[in-house]
Tab-separated table of C-alpha atoms in Angstrom:
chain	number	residue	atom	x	y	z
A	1	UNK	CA	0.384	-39.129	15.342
A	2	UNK	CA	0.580	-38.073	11.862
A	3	UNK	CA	2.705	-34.574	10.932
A	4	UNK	CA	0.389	-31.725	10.243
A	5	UNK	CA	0.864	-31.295	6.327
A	6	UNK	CA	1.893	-27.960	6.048
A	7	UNK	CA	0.382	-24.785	4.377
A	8	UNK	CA	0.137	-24.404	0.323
A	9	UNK	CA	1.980	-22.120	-1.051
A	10	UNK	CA	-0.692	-19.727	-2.792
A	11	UNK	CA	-1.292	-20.039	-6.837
A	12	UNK	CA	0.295	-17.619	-8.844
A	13	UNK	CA	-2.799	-14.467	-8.842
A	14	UNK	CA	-3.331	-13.864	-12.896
A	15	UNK	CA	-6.221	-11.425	-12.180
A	16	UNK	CA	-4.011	-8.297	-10.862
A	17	UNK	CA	-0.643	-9.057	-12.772
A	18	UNK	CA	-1.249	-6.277	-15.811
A	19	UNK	CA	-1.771	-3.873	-13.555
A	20	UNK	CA	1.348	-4.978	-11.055
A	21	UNK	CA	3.440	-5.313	-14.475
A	22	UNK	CA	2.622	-1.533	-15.360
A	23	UNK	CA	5.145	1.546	-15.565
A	24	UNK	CA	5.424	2.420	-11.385
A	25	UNK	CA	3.376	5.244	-10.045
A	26	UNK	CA	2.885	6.236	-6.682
A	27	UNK	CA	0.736	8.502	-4.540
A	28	UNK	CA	-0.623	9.963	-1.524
A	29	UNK	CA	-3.936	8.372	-0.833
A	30	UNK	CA	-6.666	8.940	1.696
A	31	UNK	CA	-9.471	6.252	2.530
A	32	UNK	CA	-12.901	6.222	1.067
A	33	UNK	CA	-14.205	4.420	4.199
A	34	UNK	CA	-17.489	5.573	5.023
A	35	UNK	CA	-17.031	5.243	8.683
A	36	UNK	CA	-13.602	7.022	9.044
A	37	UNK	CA	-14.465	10.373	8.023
A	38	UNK	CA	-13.375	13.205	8.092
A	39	UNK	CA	-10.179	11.884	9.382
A	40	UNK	CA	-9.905	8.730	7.216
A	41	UNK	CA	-6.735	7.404	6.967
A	42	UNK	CA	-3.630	7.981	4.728
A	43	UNK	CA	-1.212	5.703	2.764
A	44	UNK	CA	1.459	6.099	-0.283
A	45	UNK	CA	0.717	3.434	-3.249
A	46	UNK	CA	3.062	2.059	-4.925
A	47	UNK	CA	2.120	-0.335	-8.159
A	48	UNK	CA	3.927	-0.955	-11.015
A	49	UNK	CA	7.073	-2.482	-12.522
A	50	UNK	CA	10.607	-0.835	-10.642
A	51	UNK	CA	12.364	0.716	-13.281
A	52	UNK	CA	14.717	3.778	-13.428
A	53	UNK	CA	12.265	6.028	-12.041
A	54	UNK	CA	10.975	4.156	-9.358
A	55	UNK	CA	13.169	5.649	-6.841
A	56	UNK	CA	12.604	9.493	-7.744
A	57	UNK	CA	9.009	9.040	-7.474
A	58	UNK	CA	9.253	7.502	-4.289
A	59	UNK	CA	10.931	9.914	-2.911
A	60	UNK	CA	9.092	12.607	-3.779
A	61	UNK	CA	6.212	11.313	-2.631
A	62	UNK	CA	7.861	10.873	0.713
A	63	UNK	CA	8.608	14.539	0.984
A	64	UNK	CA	5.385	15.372	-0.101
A	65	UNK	CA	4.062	14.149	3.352
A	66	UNK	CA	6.026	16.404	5.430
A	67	UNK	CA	8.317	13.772	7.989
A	68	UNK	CA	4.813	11.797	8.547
A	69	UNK	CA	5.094	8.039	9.306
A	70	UNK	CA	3.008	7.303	6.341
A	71	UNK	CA	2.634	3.311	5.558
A	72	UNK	CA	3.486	1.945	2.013
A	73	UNK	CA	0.916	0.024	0.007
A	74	UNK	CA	2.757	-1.951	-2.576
A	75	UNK	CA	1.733	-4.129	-5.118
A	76	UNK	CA	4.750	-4.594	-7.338
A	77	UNK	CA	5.732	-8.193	-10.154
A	78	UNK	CA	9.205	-6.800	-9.789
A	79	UNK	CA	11.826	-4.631	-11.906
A	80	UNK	CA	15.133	-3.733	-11.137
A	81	UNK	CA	17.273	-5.064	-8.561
A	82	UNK	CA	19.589	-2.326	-8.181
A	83	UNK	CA	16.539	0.542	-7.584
A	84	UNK	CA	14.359	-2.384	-5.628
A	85	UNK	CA	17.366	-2.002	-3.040
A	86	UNK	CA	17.932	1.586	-3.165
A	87	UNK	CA	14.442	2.301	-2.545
A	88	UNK	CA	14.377	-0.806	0.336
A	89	UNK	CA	17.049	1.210	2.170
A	90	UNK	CA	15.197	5.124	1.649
A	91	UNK	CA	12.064	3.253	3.491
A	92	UNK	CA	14.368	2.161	6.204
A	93	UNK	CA	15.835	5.171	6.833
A	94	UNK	CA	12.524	6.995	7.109
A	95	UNK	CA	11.298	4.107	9.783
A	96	UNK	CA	8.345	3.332	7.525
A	97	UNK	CA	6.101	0.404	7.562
A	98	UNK	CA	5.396	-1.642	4.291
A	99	UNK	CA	2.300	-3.791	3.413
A	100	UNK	CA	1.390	-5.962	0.619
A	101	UNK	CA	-1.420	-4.518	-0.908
A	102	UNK	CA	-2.975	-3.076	-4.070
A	103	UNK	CA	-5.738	-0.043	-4.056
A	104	UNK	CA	-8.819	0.208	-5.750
A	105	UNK	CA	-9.196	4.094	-6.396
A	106	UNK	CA	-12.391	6.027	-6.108
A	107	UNK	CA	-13.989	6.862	-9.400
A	108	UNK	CA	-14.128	10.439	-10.342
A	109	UNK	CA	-12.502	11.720	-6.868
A	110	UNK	CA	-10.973	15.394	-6.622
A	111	UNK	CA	-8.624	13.575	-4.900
A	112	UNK	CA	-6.855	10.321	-5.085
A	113	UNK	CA	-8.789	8.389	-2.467
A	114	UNK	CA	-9.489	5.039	-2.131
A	115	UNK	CA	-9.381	1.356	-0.355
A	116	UNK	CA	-6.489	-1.013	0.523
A	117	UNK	CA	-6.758	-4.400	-0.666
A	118	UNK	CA	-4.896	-7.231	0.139
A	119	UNK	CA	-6.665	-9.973	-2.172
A	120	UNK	CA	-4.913	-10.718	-5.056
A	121	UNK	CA	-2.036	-8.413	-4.178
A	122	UNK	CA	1.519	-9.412	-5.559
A	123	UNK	CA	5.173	-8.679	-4.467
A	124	UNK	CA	7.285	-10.678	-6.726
A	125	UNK	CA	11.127	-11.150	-7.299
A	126	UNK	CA	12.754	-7.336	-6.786
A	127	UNK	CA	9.549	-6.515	-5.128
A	128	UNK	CA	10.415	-8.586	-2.105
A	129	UNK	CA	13.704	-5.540	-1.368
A	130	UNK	CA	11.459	-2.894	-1.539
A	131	UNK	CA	9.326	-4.723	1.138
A	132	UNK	CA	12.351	-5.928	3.023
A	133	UNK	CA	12.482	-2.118	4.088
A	134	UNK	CA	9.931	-1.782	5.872
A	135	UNK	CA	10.105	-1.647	9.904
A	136	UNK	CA	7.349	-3.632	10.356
A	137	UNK	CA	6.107	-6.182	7.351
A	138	UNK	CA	2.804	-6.921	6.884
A	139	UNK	CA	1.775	-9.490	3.963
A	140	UNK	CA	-1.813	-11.021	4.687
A	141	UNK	CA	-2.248	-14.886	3.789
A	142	UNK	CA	-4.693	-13.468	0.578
A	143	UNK	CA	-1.750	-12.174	-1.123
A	144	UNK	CA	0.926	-12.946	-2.668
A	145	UNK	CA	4.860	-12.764	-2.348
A	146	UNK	CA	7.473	-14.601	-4.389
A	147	UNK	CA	10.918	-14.845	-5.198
A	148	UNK	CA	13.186	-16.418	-7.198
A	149	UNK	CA	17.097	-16.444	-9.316
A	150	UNK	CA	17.688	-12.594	-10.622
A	151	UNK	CA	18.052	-12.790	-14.402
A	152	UNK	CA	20.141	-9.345	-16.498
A	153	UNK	CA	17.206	-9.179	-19.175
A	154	UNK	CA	18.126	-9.061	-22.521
A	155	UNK	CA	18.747	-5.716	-24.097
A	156	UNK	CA	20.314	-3.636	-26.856
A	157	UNK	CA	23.560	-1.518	-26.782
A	158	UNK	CA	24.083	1.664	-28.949
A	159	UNK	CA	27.934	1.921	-29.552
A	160	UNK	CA	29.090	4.880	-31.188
A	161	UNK	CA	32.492	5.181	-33.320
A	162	UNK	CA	33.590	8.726	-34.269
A	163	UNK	CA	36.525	8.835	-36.700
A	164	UNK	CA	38.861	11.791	-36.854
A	165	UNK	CA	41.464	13.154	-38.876
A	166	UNK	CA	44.868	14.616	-37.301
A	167	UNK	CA	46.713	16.991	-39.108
A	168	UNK	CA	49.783	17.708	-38.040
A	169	UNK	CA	51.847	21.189	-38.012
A	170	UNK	CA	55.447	20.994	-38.891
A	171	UNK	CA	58.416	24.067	-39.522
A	172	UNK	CA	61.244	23.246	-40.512
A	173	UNK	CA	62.555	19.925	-39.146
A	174	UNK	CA	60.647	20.926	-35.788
A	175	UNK	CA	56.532	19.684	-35.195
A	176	UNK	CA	54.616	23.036	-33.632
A	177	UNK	CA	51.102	21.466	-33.406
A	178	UNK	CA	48.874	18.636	-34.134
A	179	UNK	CA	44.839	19.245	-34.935
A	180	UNK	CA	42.359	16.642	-34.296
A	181	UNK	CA	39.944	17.144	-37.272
A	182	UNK	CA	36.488	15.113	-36.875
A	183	UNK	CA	35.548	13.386	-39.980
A	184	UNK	CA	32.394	11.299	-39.315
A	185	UNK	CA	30.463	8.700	-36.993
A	186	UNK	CA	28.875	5.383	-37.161
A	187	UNK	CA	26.573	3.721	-34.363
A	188	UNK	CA	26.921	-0.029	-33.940
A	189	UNK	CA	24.293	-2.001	-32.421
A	190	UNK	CA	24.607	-5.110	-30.438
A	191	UNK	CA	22.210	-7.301	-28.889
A	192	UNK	CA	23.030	-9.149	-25.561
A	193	UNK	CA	20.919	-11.851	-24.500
A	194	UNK	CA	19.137	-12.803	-20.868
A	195	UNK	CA	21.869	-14.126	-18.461
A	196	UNK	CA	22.904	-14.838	-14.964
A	197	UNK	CA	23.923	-12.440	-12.282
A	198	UNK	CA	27.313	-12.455	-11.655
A	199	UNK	CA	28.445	-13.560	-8.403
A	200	UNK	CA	29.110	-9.803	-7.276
A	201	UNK	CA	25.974	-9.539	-7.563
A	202	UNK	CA	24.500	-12.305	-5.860
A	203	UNK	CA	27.114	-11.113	-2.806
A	204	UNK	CA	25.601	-8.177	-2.619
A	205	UNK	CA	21.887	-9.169	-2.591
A	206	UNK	CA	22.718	-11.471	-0.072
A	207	UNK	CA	24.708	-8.707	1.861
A	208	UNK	CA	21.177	-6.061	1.796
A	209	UNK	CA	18.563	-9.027	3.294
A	210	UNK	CA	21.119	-9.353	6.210
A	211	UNK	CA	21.654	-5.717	6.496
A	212	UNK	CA	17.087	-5.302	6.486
A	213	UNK	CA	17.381	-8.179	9.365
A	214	UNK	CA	16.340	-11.001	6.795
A	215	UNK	CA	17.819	-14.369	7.656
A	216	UNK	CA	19.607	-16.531	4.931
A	217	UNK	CA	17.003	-19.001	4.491
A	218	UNK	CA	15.474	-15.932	2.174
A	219	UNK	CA	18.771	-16.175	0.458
A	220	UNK	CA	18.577	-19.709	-0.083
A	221	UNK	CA	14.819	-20.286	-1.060
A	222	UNK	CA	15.502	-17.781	-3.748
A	223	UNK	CA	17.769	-20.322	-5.494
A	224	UNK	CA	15.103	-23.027	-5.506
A	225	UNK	CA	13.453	-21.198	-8.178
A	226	UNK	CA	15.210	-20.527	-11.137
A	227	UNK	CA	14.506	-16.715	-12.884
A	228	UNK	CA	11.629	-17.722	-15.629
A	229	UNK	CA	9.234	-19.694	-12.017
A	230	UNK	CA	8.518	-18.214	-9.114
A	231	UNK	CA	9.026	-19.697	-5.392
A	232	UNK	CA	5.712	-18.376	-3.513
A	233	UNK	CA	6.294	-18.157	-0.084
A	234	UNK	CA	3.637	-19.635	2.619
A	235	UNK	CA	2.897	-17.581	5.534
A	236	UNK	CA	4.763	-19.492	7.940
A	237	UNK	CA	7.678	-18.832	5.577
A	238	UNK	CA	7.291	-15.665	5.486
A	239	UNK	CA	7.693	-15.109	9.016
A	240	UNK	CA	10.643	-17.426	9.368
A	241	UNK	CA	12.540	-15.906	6.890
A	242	UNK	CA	11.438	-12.362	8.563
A	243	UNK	CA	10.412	-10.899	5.022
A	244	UNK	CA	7.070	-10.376	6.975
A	245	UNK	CA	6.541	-9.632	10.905
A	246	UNK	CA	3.047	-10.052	10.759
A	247	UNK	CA	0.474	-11.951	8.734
A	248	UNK	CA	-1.828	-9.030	8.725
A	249	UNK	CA	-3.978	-7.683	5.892
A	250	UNK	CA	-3.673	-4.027	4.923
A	251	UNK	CA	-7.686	-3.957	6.053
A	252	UNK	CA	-7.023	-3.433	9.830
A	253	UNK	CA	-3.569	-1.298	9.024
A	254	UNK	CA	-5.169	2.269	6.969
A	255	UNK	CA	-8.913	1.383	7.845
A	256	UNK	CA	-9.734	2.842	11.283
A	257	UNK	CA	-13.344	3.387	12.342
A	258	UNK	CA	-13.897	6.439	14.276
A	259	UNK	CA	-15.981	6.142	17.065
A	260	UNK	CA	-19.309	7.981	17.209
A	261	UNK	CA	-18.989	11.892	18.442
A	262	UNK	CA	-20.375	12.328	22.098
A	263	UNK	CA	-23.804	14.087	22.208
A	264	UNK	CA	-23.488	17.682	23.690
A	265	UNK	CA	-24.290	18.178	27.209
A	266	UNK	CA	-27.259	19.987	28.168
A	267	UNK	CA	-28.503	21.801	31.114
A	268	UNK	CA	-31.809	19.812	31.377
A	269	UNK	CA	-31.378	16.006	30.610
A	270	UNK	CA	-34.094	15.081	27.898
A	271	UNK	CA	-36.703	13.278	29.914
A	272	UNK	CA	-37.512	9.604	28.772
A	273	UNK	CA	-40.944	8.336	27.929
A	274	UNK	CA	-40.879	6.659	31.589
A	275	UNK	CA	-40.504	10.228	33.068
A	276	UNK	CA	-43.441	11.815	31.041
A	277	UNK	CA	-46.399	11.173	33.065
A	278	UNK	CA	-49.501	13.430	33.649
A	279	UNK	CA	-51.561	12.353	36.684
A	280	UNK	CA	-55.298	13.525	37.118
A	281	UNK	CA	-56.203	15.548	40.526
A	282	UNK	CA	-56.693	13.057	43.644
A	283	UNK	CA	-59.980	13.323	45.697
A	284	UNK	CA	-59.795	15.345	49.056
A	285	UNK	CA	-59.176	12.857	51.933
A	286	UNK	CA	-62.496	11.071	53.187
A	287	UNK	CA	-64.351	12.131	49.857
A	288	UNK	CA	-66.056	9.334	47.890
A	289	UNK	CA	-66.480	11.424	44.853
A	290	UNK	CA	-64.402	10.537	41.500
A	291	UNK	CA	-62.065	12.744	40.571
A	292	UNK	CA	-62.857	15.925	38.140
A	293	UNK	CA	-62.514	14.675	34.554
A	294	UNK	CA	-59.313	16.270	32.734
A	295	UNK	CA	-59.602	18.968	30.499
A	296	UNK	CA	-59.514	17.956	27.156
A	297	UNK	CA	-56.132	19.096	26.084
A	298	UNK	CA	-54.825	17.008	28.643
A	299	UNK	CA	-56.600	13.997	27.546
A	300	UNK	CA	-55.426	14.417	23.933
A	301	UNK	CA	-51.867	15.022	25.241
A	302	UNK	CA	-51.649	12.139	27.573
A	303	UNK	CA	-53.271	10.045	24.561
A	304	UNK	CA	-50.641	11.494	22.294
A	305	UNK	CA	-47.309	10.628	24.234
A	306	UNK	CA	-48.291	7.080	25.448
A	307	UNK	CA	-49.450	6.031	21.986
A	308	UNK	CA	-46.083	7.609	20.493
A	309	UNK	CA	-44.310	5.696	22.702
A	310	UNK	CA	-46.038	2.171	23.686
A	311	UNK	CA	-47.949	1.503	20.283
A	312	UNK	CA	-46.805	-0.533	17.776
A	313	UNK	CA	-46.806	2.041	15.253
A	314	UNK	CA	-43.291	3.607	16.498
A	315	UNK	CA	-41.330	0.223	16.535
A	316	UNK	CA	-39.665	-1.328	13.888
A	317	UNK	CA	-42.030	-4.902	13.144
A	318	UNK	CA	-45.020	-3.476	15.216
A	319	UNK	CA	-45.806	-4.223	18.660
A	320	UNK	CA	-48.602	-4.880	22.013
A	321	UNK	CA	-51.373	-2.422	21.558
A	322	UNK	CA	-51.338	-0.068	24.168
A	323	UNK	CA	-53.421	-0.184	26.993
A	324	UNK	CA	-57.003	1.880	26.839
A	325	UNK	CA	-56.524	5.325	27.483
């Protein structure tokens, strides 16, 4: 029997990526669903590129909910490695749950509310720390989640050289004092290109995805891509690797129907159609004579509730045509 060939790993989403590439925000959302109200769900988003505010954000948004077990919504290309893990760990230690999921905000709302989506959604390269936090893991098989080598981006340091002039403070043969004088500054520039993590850091990457309860097979398929690619990770890959505990989409996580309210309870049941019936006088035992007609009102009533409930004209695509009255 011929092997099963195994799942695709997902194309790379271009649709979302501006908005997963933008500065970070994050927020306190409730659910637009039009079935959950007035107790729709809640969720913190968090979209955007990781940089040096990522973590202060985070946490006040955390704090903003008061201790409750909110889940996290990310949708993420990445940013820094260093925050990625320190905001992994502050999701960890708040017992959190973290899904892979972007959300489409309500237009014009008083408040941010909203719906999770998991289509399109992308948690690439330092993204994949922050989700490693989570308790429980949820990345649906619509979305997407990559990793790959960590690259130190290129970037410019400022040096600055202050010169000074000492003047020194002499009696007789004897010094009594020195004075550092300053006399100027210049600011030197130099520009460092992209390059490798060092192996330092490497350990200690590999150290935080065994501390979250990651295997090393996450270590290792990291290395198969190098830091310009990506290495998109198939659901069943997900799972071995434990980066995910469920292949679950955000949908069934923050969107909860509620069920219907119970009618009240009333003293007197409503009576059903079946129950409405108005009967005409019977004759007096051994009498042959037909009953007296009944009074008009009665007539139009009785005409009134059968039609309203037998004719075609009260059911949705019409109907038998009640019998004569």
């Amino acid at each position: 029997m011929a092997a099963e060939p195994s799942v695709a790993a997902p194309v790379w989403p271009r649709t979302w990526l501006p908005l997963a590439s933008a500065p970070m925000r994050v927020r306190l959302v409730r659910g637009a669903y039009r079935d959950c109200a007035p107790q729709c769900d809640e969720w913190i988003s968090v979209e955007g590129t990781i940089g040096a505010e990522s973590l202060a954000l985070l946490r006040r948004a955390l704090d903003a909910t008061k201790k409750r077990k909110l889940p996290i919504l990310i949708h993420s290309a990445g940013g820094r490695a260093d925050i990625a893990m320190s905001m992994g760990r502050l999701i960890r230690a708040r017992g959190l749950d973290v899904v892979v999921a972007r959300t489409e905000f309500e237009p014009a709302a008083s408040e941010p509310r909203g719906w999770a989506m998991s289509n399109s959604a992308i948690c690439a390269s330092g993204c994949s720390m922050v989700l490693a936090g989570g308790v429980r893991r949820f990345v649906a098989p619509e979305s997407w989640t990559g990793v790959h080598e960590g690259v130190v981006p290129a970037q410019t340091v400022v040096q600055t050289i202050r010169y000074y002039r000492t003047r020194t403070f002499v009696r007789g043969n004897r010094i009594v004092g020195r004075e550092k004088v300053f006399v100027g500054e210049k600011h030197v520039s130099r520009r460092f290109g992209r390059s490798a993590p060092t192996a330092r850091s490497y350990a200690q990457l590999a150290a935080f995805f065994i501390e979250m309860g990651m295997t090393k097979q996450l270590y290792e398929l990291l290395h198969t891509a190098p830091s310009q690619s990506m290495r998109w990770l198939t659901p069943d890959e997900l799972l071995a690797t434990r980066l995910a505990t469920e292949n679950r989409s955000a949908e069934t996580i923050v969107h909860t129907p509620r069920a219907p309210a119970e009618p009240p309870a009333t003293a007197f049941p409503a009576a059903t159609p079946a129950e409405v019936v108005i009967k005409a006088a019977e004759p007096a035992p051994g009498s042959l004579s037909a009953p007296p007609p009944l009074p008009s009102f009665l007539r139009s009533t009785s005409a009134r509730l059968h039609c309203a409930f037998c004719s075609g004209a009260g059911r949705k695509g019409g109907g038998d045509a009640p019998p004569p009255h």
